[in-house]
Amino acid sequence: MTQTTPDNVPHVPFSADTQAKFAREVAKFPAGQAQSAVMACLSIIQHERGWVSRAAEDELAAYLGMAPIAVYEVTTFYNMYNQQPVGKFKINVCTNLPCQLRDGQAALAHICRKLGVTVGGTTADGQFTVQQSECLGACADSPVMLVNDREMISFMSNDRIDDLLATLAQAK
Ligand code: FES
């Protein structure tokens, strides 16, 4: 399978529908504060395209009337924004200290070994991307993972990881 990369995907300008969604977010803020909608607009782009390309960041910066660097600062600070294409299931494994103390690193190693990828990698079939993350705010439940930025998975023993991967693999 040919992997999609940031370099071989031509930028498609935002559609009128996408811009209408942006406008609804911008309207939530006082006049002259359009850049306050940057996170919501980035989420819209990612929801529609699966990731946020540099070209999309630049076009959004122009739309919101802000410097491109200010958009890059947001996308690079929050790891929920995908700066390159990811698999159907993006799994973030917390390796911050509390999770580390309860086998967070071992959980990350196990999931990478099971999927045959390195951290940050995507499986050849495009199904799974594994990433390392900072604290997900559920330290008492460690080790913790987040699937597709939405679903928190707690107490991830190797057996539970195996079950999770099997369940996701069947969710075609
Ligand atoms: S350190 Fe992992 S959830 Fe807080």
JSON list of C-alpha atoms and ligand atoms in Angstrom, two decimals:
[
{"chain": "A", "resi": 1, "resn": "MET", "atom": "CA", "xyz": [0.00, 0.00, 0.00]},
{"chain": "A", "resi": 2, "resn": "THR", "atom": "CA", "xyz": [1.32, 3.44, -0.90]},
{"chain": "A", "resi": 3, "resn": "GLN", "atom": "CA", "xyz": [1.60, 5.60, 2.18]},
{"chain": "A", "resi": 4, "resn": "THR", "atom": "CA", "xyz": [0.24, 9.12, 1.96]},
{"chain": "A", "resi": 5, "resn": "THR", "atom": "CA", "xyz": [2.86, 11.62, 3.07]},
{"chain": "A", "resi": 6, "resn": "PRO", "atom": "CA", "xyz": [2.80, 15.39, 3.58]},
{"chain": "A", "resi": 7, "resn": "ASP", "atom": "CA", "xyz": [4.90, 15.72, 0.42]},
{"chain": "A", "resi": 8, "resn": "ASN", "atom": "CA", "xyz": [2.70, 13.84, -2.03]},
{"chain": "A", "resi": 9, "resn": "VAL", "atom": "CA", "xyz": [-0.67, 15.30, -1.13]},
{"chain": "A", "resi": 10, "resn": "PRO", "atom": "CA", "xyz": [-1.58, 18.39, -3.13]},
{"chain": "A", "resi": 11, "resn": "HIS", "atom": "CA", "xyz": [-3.28, 21.10, -1.11]},
{"chain": "A", "resi": 12, "resn": "VAL", "atom": "CA", "xyz": [-6.95, 21.52, -1.82]},
{"chain": "A", "resi": 13, "resn": "PRO", "atom": "CA", "xyz": [-8.22, 25.01, -0.96]},
{"chain": "A", "resi": 14, "resn": "PHE", "atom": "CA", "xyz": [-10.94, 25.18, 1.67]},
{"chain": "A", "resi": 15, "resn": "SER", "atom": "CA", "xyz": [-14.42, 24.70, 0.25]},
{"chain": "A", "resi": 16, "resn": "ALA", "atom": "CA", "xyz": [-17.24, 27.17, 0.76]},
{"chain": "A", "resi": 17, "resn": "ASP", "atom": "CA", "xyz": [-18.76, 24.70, 3.22]},
{"chain": "A", "resi": 18, "resn": "THR", "atom": "CA", "xyz": [-15.55, 24.56, 5.24]},
{"chain": "A", "resi": 19, "resn": "GLN", "atom": "CA", "xyz": [-15.28, 28.32, 5.24]},
{"chain": "A", "resi": 20, "resn": "ALA", "atom": "CA", "xyz": [-18.86, 28.56, 6.46]},
{"chain": "A", "resi": 21, "resn": "LYS", "atom": "CA", "xyz": [-17.91, 26.33, 9.39]},
{"chain": "A", "resi": 22, "resn": "PHE", "atom": "CA", "xyz": [-14.93, 28.59, 10.09]},
{"chain": "A", "resi": 23, "resn": "ALA", "atom": "CA", "xyz": [-17.19, 31.63, 10.00]},
{"chain": "A", "resi": 24, "resn": "ARG", "atom": "CA", "xyz": [-19.49, 30.09, 12.61]},
{"chain": "A", "resi": 25, "resn": "GLU", "atom": "CA", "xyz": [-16.50, 29.64, 14.95]},
{"chain": "A", "resi": 26, "resn": "VAL", "atom": "CA", "xyz": [-15.18, 33.15, 14.30]},
{"chain": "A", "resi": 27, "resn": "ALA", "atom": "CA", "xyz": [-18.63, 34.60, 15.06]},
{"chain": "A", "resi": 28, "resn": "LYS", "atom": "CA", "xyz": [-18.36, 33.27, 18.63]},
{"chain": "A", "resi": 29, "resn": "PHE", "atom": "CA", "xyz": [-15.69, 35.88, 19.38]},
{"chain": "A", "resi": 30, "resn": "PRO", "atom": "CA", "xyz": [-15.75, 39.71, 19.42]},
{"chain": "A", "resi": 31, "resn": "ALA", "atom": "CA", "xyz": [-15.00, 41.56, 16.21]},
{"chain": "A", "resi": 32, "resn": "GLY", "atom": "CA", "xyz": [-11.29, 41.67, 15.50]},
{"chain": "A", "resi": 33, "resn": "GLN", "atom": "CA", "xyz": [-10.64, 38.48, 17.49]},
{"chain": "A", "resi": 34, "resn": "ALA", "atom": "CA", "xyz": [-10.87, 35.98, 14.64]},
{"chain": "A", "resi": 35, "resn": "GLN", "atom": "CA", "xyz": [-7.62, 34.31, 15.64]},
{"chain": "A", "resi": 36, "resn": "SER", "atom": "CA", "xyz": [-9.31, 33.12, 18.83]},
{"chain": "A", "resi": 37, "resn": "ALA", "atom": "CA", "xyz": [-11.08, 30.57, 16.62]},
{"chain": "A", "resi": 38, "resn": "VAL", "atom": "CA", "xyz": [-7.83, 29.00, 15.42]},
{"chain": "A", "resi": 39, "resn": "MET", "atom": "CA", "xyz": [-8.12, 25.80, 17.48]},
{"chain": "A", "resi": 40, "resn": "ALA", "atom": "CA", "xyz": [-11.72, 25.19, 16.43]},
{"chain": "A", "resi": 41, "resn": "CYS", "atom": "CA", "xyz": [-10.83, 25.82, 12.79]},
{"chain": "A", "resi": 42, "resn": "LEU", "atom": "CA", "xyz": [-7.87, 23.44, 12.97]},
{"chain": "A", "resi": 43, "resn": "SER", "atom": "CA", "xyz": [-10.20, 20.80, 14.42]},
{"chain": "A", "resi": 44, "resn": "ILE", "atom": "CA", "xyz": [-12.58, 21.32, 11.51]},
{"chain": "A", "resi": 45, "resn": "ILE", "atom": "CA", "xyz": [-9.73, 20.84, 9.03]},
{"chain": "A", "resi": 46, "resn": "GLN", "atom": "CA", "xyz": [-8.56, 17.70, 10.78]},
{"chain": "A", "resi": 47, "resn": "HIS", "atom": "CA", "xyz": [-12.07, 16.29, 11.02]},
{"chain": "A", "resi": 48, "resn": "GLU", "atom": "CA", "xyz": [-12.57, 16.79, 7.28]},
{"chain": "A", "resi": 49, "resn": "ARG", "atom": "CA", "xyz": [-9.11, 15.76, 6.06]},
{"chain": "A", "resi": 50, "resn": "GLY", "atom": "CA", "xyz": [-7.67, 13.56, 8.79]},
{"chain": "A", "resi": 51, "resn": "TRP", "atom": "CA", "xyz": [-4.67, 15.82, 9.30]},
{"chain": "A", "resi": 52, "resn": "VAL", "atom": "CA", "xyz": [-3.51, 19.43, 9.01]},
{"chain": "A", "resi": 53, "resn": "SER", "atom": "CA", "xyz": [-0.93, 20.12, 6.31]},
{"chain": "A", "resi": 54, "resn": "ARG", "atom": "CA", "xyz": [1.43, 23.08, 6.32]},
{"chain": "A", "resi": 55, "resn": "ALA", "atom": "CA", "xyz": [-0.43, 24.48, 3.32]},
{"chain": "A", "resi": 56, "resn": "ALA", "atom": "CA", "xyz": [-3.71, 24.22, 5.23]},
{"chain": "A", "resi": 57, "resn": "GLU", "atom": "CA", "xyz": [-2.14, 26.03, 8.18]},
{"chain": "A", "resi": 58, "resn": "ASP", "atom": "CA", "xyz": [-1.00, 28.79, 5.85]},
{"chain": "A", "resi": 59, "resn": "GLU", "atom": "CA", "xyz": [-4.41, 29.11, 4.24]},
{"chain": "A", "resi": 60, "resn": "LEU", "atom": "CA", "xyz": [-6.07, 29.19, 7.65]},
{"chain": "A", "resi": 61, "resn": "ALA", "atom": "CA", "xyz": [-3.63, 31.87, 8.83]},
{"chain": "A", "resi": 62, "resn": "ALA", "atom": "CA", "xyz": [-4.59, 34.02, 5.86]},
{"chain": "A", "resi": 63, "resn": "TYR", "atom": "CA", "xyz": [-8.29, 33.38, 6.52]},
{"chain": "A", "resi": 64, "resn": "LEU", "atom": "CA", "xyz": [-8.02, 34.39, 10.18]},
{"chain": "A", "resi": 65, "resn": "GLY", "atom": "CA", "xyz": [-5.67, 37.29, 9.49]},
{"chain": "A", "resi": 66, "resn": "MET", "atom": "CA", "xyz": [-2.86, 35.97, 11.66]},
{"chain": "A", "resi": 67, "resn": "ALA", "atom": "CA", "xyz": [0.80, 35.17, 11.09]},
{"chain": "A", "resi": 68, "resn": "PRO", "atom": "CA", "xyz": [1.41, 31.61, 9.87]},
{"chain": "A", "resi": 69, "resn": "ILE", "atom": "CA", "xyz": [3.91, 31.07, 12.70]},
{"chain": "A", "resi": 70, "resn": "ALA", "atom": "CA", "xyz": [1.12, 31.67, 15.22]},
{"chain": "A", "resi": 71, "resn": "VAL", "atom": "CA", "xyz": [-0.83, 28.78, 13.66]},
{"chain": "A", "resi": 72, "resn": "TYR", "atom": "CA", "xyz": [2.25, 26.54, 13.63]},
{"chain": "A", "resi": 73, "resn": "GLU", "atom": "CA", "xyz": [2.70, 27.27, 17.35]},
{"chain": "A", "resi": 74, "resn": "VAL", "atom": "CA", "xyz": [-0.75, 25.84, 18.02]},
{"chain": "A", "resi": 75, "resn": "THR", "atom": "CA", "xyz": [-0.40, 22.72, 15.88]},
{"chain": "A", "resi": 76, "resn": "THR", "atom": "CA", "xyz": [3.02, 21.89, 17.29]},
{"chain": "A", "resi": 77, "resn": "PHE", "atom": "CA", "xyz": [2.01, 22.51, 20.90]},
{"chain": "A", "resi": 78, "resn": "TYR", "atom": "CA", "xyz": [-1.09, 20.30, 20.97]},
{"chain": "A", "resi": 79, "resn": "ASN", "atom": "CA", "xyz": [-0.38, 16.76, 19.86]},
{"chain": "A", "resi": 80, "resn": "MET", "atom": "CA", "xyz": [-4.04, 16.13, 19.02]},
{"chain": "A", "resi": 81, "resn": "TYR", "atom": "CA", "xyz": [-3.34, 17.92, 15.73]},
{"chain": "A", "resi": 82, "resn": "ASN", "atom": "CA", "xyz": [-1.95, 15.54, 13.15]},
{"chain": "A", "resi": 83, "resn": "GLN", "atom": "CA", "xyz": [0.76, 17.21, 11.13]},
{"chain": "A", "resi": 84, "resn": "GLN", "atom": "CA", "xyz": [1.00, 14.24, 8.83]},
{"chain": "A", "resi": 85, "resn": "PRO", "atom": "CA", "xyz": [-1.46, 11.58, 7.74]},
{"chain": "A", "resi": 86, "resn": "VAL", "atom": "CA", "xyz": [-2.25, 8.99, 10.41]},
{"chain": "A", "resi": 87, "resn": "GLY", "atom": "CA", "xyz": [-3.90, 5.61, 10.47]},
{"chain": "A", "resi": 88, "resn": "LYS", "atom": "CA", "xyz": [-7.60, 4.98, 10.89]},
{"chain": "A", "resi": 89, "resn": "PHE", "atom": "CA", "xyz": [-6.92, 4.50, 14.60]},
{"chain": "A", "resi": 90, "resn": "LYS", "atom": "CA", "xyz": [-4.44, 6.85, 16.23]},
{"chain": "A", "resi": 91, "resn": "ILE", "atom": "CA", "xyz": [-3.37, 5.50, 19.59]},
{"chain": "A", "resi": 92, "resn": "ASN", "atom": "CA", "xyz": [-1.61, 7.84, 21.99]},
{"chain": "A", "resi": 93, "resn": "VAL", "atom": "CA", "xyz": [0.14, 6.14, 24.87]},
{"chain": "A", "resi": 94, "resn": "CYS", "atom": "CA", "xyz": [0.91, 8.29, 27.90]},
{"chain": "A", "resi": 95, "resn": "THR", "atom": "CA", "xyz": [4.47, 7.96, 29.09]},
{"chain": "A", "resi": 96, "resn": "ASN", "atom": "CA", "xyz": [4.47, 10.82, 31.57]},
{"chain": "A", "resi": 97, "resn": "LEU", "atom": "CA", "xyz": [5.82, 10.07, 35.02]},
{"chain": "A", "resi": 98, "resn": "PRO", "atom": "CA", "xyz": [2.76, 8.60, 36.82]},
{"chain": "A", "resi": 99, "resn": "CYS", "atom": "CA", "xyz": [2.10, 6.30, 33.87]},
{"chain": "A", "resi": 100, "resn": "GLN", "atom": "CA", "xyz": [5.79, 5.46, 33.64]},
{"chain": "A", "resi": 101, "resn": "LEU", "atom": "CA", "xyz": [5.68, 4.30, 37.24]},
{"chain": "A", "resi": 102, "resn": "ARG", "atom": "CA", "xyz": [2.90, 1.88, 36.29]},
{"chain": "A", "resi": 103, "resn": "ASP", "atom": "CA", "xyz": [4.34, 0.40, 33.10]},
{"chain": "A", "resi": 104, "resn": "GLY", "atom": "CA", "xyz": [3.39, 3.08, 30.61]},
{"chain": "A", "resi": 105, "resn": "GLN", "atom": "CA", "xyz": [6.64, 2.55, 28.72]},
{"chain": "A", "resi": 106, "resn": "ALA", "atom": "CA", "xyz": [6.08, -1.20, 28.74]},
{"chain": "A", "resi": 107, "resn": "ALA", "atom": "CA", "xyz": [2.58, -0.65, 27.36]},
{"chain": "A", "resi": 108, "resn": "LEU", "atom": "CA", "xyz": [4.00, 1.51, 24.57]},
{"chain": "A", "resi": 109, "resn": "ALA", "atom": "CA", "xyz": [6.65, -1.10, 23.78]},
{"chain": "A", "resi": 110, "resn": "HIS", "atom": "CA", "xyz": [4.03, -3.86, 23.74]},
{"chain": "A", "resi": 111, "resn": "ILE", "atom": "CA", "xyz": [1.69, -2.08, 21.38]},
{"chain": "A", "resi": 112, "resn": "CYS", "atom": "CA", "xyz": [4.55, -1.17, 19.02]},
{"chain": "A", "resi": 113, "resn": "ARG", "atom": "CA", "xyz": [5.75, -4.77, 19.05]},
{"chain": "A", "resi": 114, "resn": "LYS", "atom": "CA", "xyz": [2.25, -6.12, 18.39]},
{"chain": "A", "resi": 115, "resn": "LEU", "atom": "CA", "xyz": [1.73, -3.75, 15.46]},
{"chain": "A", "resi": 116, "resn": "GLY", "atom": "CA", "xyz": [5.27, -3.93, 14.10]},
{"chain": "A", "resi": 117, "resn": "VAL", "atom": "CA", "xyz": [5.80, -0.18, 14.18]},
{"chain": "A", "resi": 118, "resn": "THR", "atom": "CA", "xyz": [8.09, 2.25, 15.93]},
{"chain": "A", "resi": 119, "resn": "VAL", "atom": "CA", "xyz": [6.76, 5.17, 17.96]},
{"chain": "A", "resi": 120, "resn": "GLY", "atom": "CA", "xyz": [5.14, 7.64, 15.58]},
{"chain": "A", "resi": 121, "resn": "GLY", "atom": "CA", "xyz": [4.77, 4.97, 12.92]},
{"chain": "A", "resi": 122, "resn": "THR", "atom": "CA", "xyz": [1.75, 3.74, 11.00]},
{"chain": "A", "resi": 123, "resn": "THR", "atom": "CA", "xyz": [1.06, 0.14, 10.08]},
{"chain": "A", "resi": 124, "resn": "ALA", "atom": "CA", "xyz": [1.47, -0.78, 6.41]},
{"chain": "A", "resi": 125, "resn": "ASP", "atom": "CA", "xyz": [-2.27, -1.27, 6.04]},
{"chain": "A", "resi": 126, "resn": "GLY", "atom": "CA", "xyz": [-2.94, 2.25, 7.29]},
{"chain": "A", "resi": 127, "resn": "GLN", "atom": "CA", "xyz": [-5.03, 1.02, 10.21]},
{"chain": "A", "resi": 128, "resn": "PHE", "atom": "CA", "xyz": [-2.97, 2.07, 13.22]},
{"chain": "A", "resi": 129, "resn": "THR", "atom": "CA", "xyz": [-0.66, 4.90, 14.19]},
{"chain": "A", "resi": 130, "resn": "VAL", "atom": "CA", "xyz": [1.10, 4.74, 17.57]},
{"chain": "A", "resi": 131, "resn": "GLN", "atom": "CA", "xyz": [2.23, 7.89, 19.29]},
{"chain": "A", "resi": 132, "resn": "GLN", "atom": "CA", "xyz": [3.69, 8.80, 22.65]},
{"chain": "A", "resi": 133, "resn": "SER", "atom": "CA", "xyz": [1.89, 11.48, 24.62]},
{"chain": "A", "resi": 134, "resn": "GLU", "atom": "CA", "xyz": [2.21, 13.63, 27.69]},
{"chain": "A", "resi": 135, "resn": "CYS", "atom": "CA", "xyz": [-0.22, 13.34, 30.62]},
{"chain": "A", "resi": 136, "resn": "LEU", "atom": "CA", "xyz": [-3.75, 12.61, 29.51]},
{"chain": "A", "resi": 137, "resn": "GLY", "atom": "CA", "xyz": [-5.21, 13.70, 32.84]},
{"chain": "A", "resi": 138, "resn": "ALA", "atom": "CA", "xyz": [-6.16, 10.26, 34.11]},
{"chain": "A", "resi": 139, "resn": "CYS", "atom": "CA", "xyz": [-3.03, 9.33, 36.07]},
{"chain": "A", "resi": 140, "resn": "ALA", "atom": "CA", "xyz": [-4.90, 7.24, 38.64]},
{"chain": "A", "resi": 141, "resn": "ASP", "atom": "CA", "xyz": [-5.95, 4.92, 35.81]},
{"chain": "A", "resi": 142, "resn": "SER", "atom": "CA", "xyz": [-2.46, 4.43, 34.40]},
{"chain": "A", "resi": 143, "resn": "PRO", "atom": "CA", "xyz": [-1.25, 3.17, 32.09]},
{"chain": "A", "resi": 144, "resn": "VAL", "atom": "CA", "xyz": [-3.57, 5.19, 29.91]},
{"chain": "A", "resi": 145, "resn": "MET", "atom": "CA", "xyz": [-4.12, 5.49, 26.15]},
{"chain": "A", "resi": 146, "resn": "LEU", "atom": "CA", "xyz": [-6.26, 7.70, 23.98]},
{"chain": "A", "resi": 147, "resn": "VAL", "atom": "CA", "xyz": [-7.81, 6.46, 20.74]},
{"chain": "A", "resi": 148, "resn": "ASN", "atom": "CA", "xyz": [-8.46, 9.01, 18.00]},
{"chain": "A", "resi": 149, "resn": "ASP", "atom": "CA", "xyz": [-8.24, 11.89, 20.47]},
{"chain": "A", "resi": 150, "resn": "ARG", "atom": "CA", "xyz": [-11.62, 10.91, 21.93]},
{"chain": "A", "resi": 151, "resn": "GLU", "atom": "CA", "xyz": [-11.74, 7.59, 23.72]},
{"chain": "A", "resi": 152, "resn": "MET", "atom": "CA", "xyz": [-9.70, 7.13, 26.89]},
{"chain": "A", "resi": 153, "resn": "ILE", "atom": "CA", "xyz": [-8.59, 3.57, 27.61]},
{"chain": "A", "resi": 154, "resn": "SER", "atom": "CA", "xyz": [-7.38, 2.86, 31.16]},
{"chain": "A", "resi": 155, "resn": "PHE", "atom": "CA", "xyz": [-5.38, 0.22, 33.04]},
{"chain": "A", "resi": 156, "resn": "MET", "atom": "CA", "xyz": [-3.78, -1.03, 29.84]},
{"chain": "A", "resi": 157, "resn": "SER", "atom": "CA", "xyz": [-2.21, -4.35, 30.67]},
{"chain": "A", "resi": 158, "resn": "ASN", "atom": "CA", "xyz": [-0.79, -6.36, 27.78]},
{"chain": "A", "resi": 159, "resn": "ASP", "atom": "CA", "xyz": [-3.94, -8.49, 27.71]},
{"chain": "A", "resi": 160, "resn": "ARG", "atom": "CA", "xyz": [-6.16, -5.43, 27.53]},
{"chain": "A", "resi": 161, "resn": "ILE", "atom": "CA", "xyz": [-3.99, -3.97, 24.77]},
{"chain": "A", "resi": 162, "resn": "ASP", "atom": "CA", "xyz": [-4.33, -7.20, 22.80]},
{"chain": "A", "resi": 163, "resn": "ASP", "atom": "CA", "xyz": [-8.10, -7.11, 23.24]},
{"chain": "A", "resi": 164, "resn": "LEU", "atom": "CA", "xyz": [-8.24, -3.45, 22.20]},
{"chain": "A", "resi": 165, "resn": "LEU", "atom": "CA", "xyz": [-6.23, -4.05, 19.03]},
{"chain": "A", "resi": 166, "resn": "ALA", "atom": "CA", "xyz": [-8.36, -7.06, 18.12]},
{"chain": "A", "resi": 167, "resn": "THR", "atom": "CA", "xyz": [-11.55, -5.05, 18.64]},
{"chain": "A", "resi": 168, "resn": "LEU", "atom": "CA", "xyz": [-10.32, -2.09, 16.61]},
{"chain": "A", "resi": 169, "resn": "ALA", "atom": "CA", "xyz": [-9.05, -4.35, 13.82]},
{"chain": "A", "resi": 170, "resn": "GLN", "atom": "CA", "xyz": [-12.57, -5.70, 13.42]},
{"chain": "A", "resi": 171, "resn": "ALA", "atom": "CA", "xyz": [-14.13, -2.24, 13.36]},
{"chain": "A", "resi": 172, "resn": "LYS", "atom": "CA", "xyz": [-13.71, -1.83, 9.59]},
{"chain": "B", "resi": 1, "resn": "FES", "atom": "S1", "xyz": [0.72, 10.59, 33.60]},
{"chain": "B", "resi": 1, "resn": "FES", "atom": "FE1", "xyz": [-0.42, 9.33, 32.27]},
{"chain": "B", "resi": 1, "resn": "FES", "atom": "S2", "xyz": [-2.42, 10.09, 32.46]},
{"chain": "B", "resi": 1, "resn": "FES", "atom": "FE2", "xyz": [-1.26, 11.39, 33.74]}
]
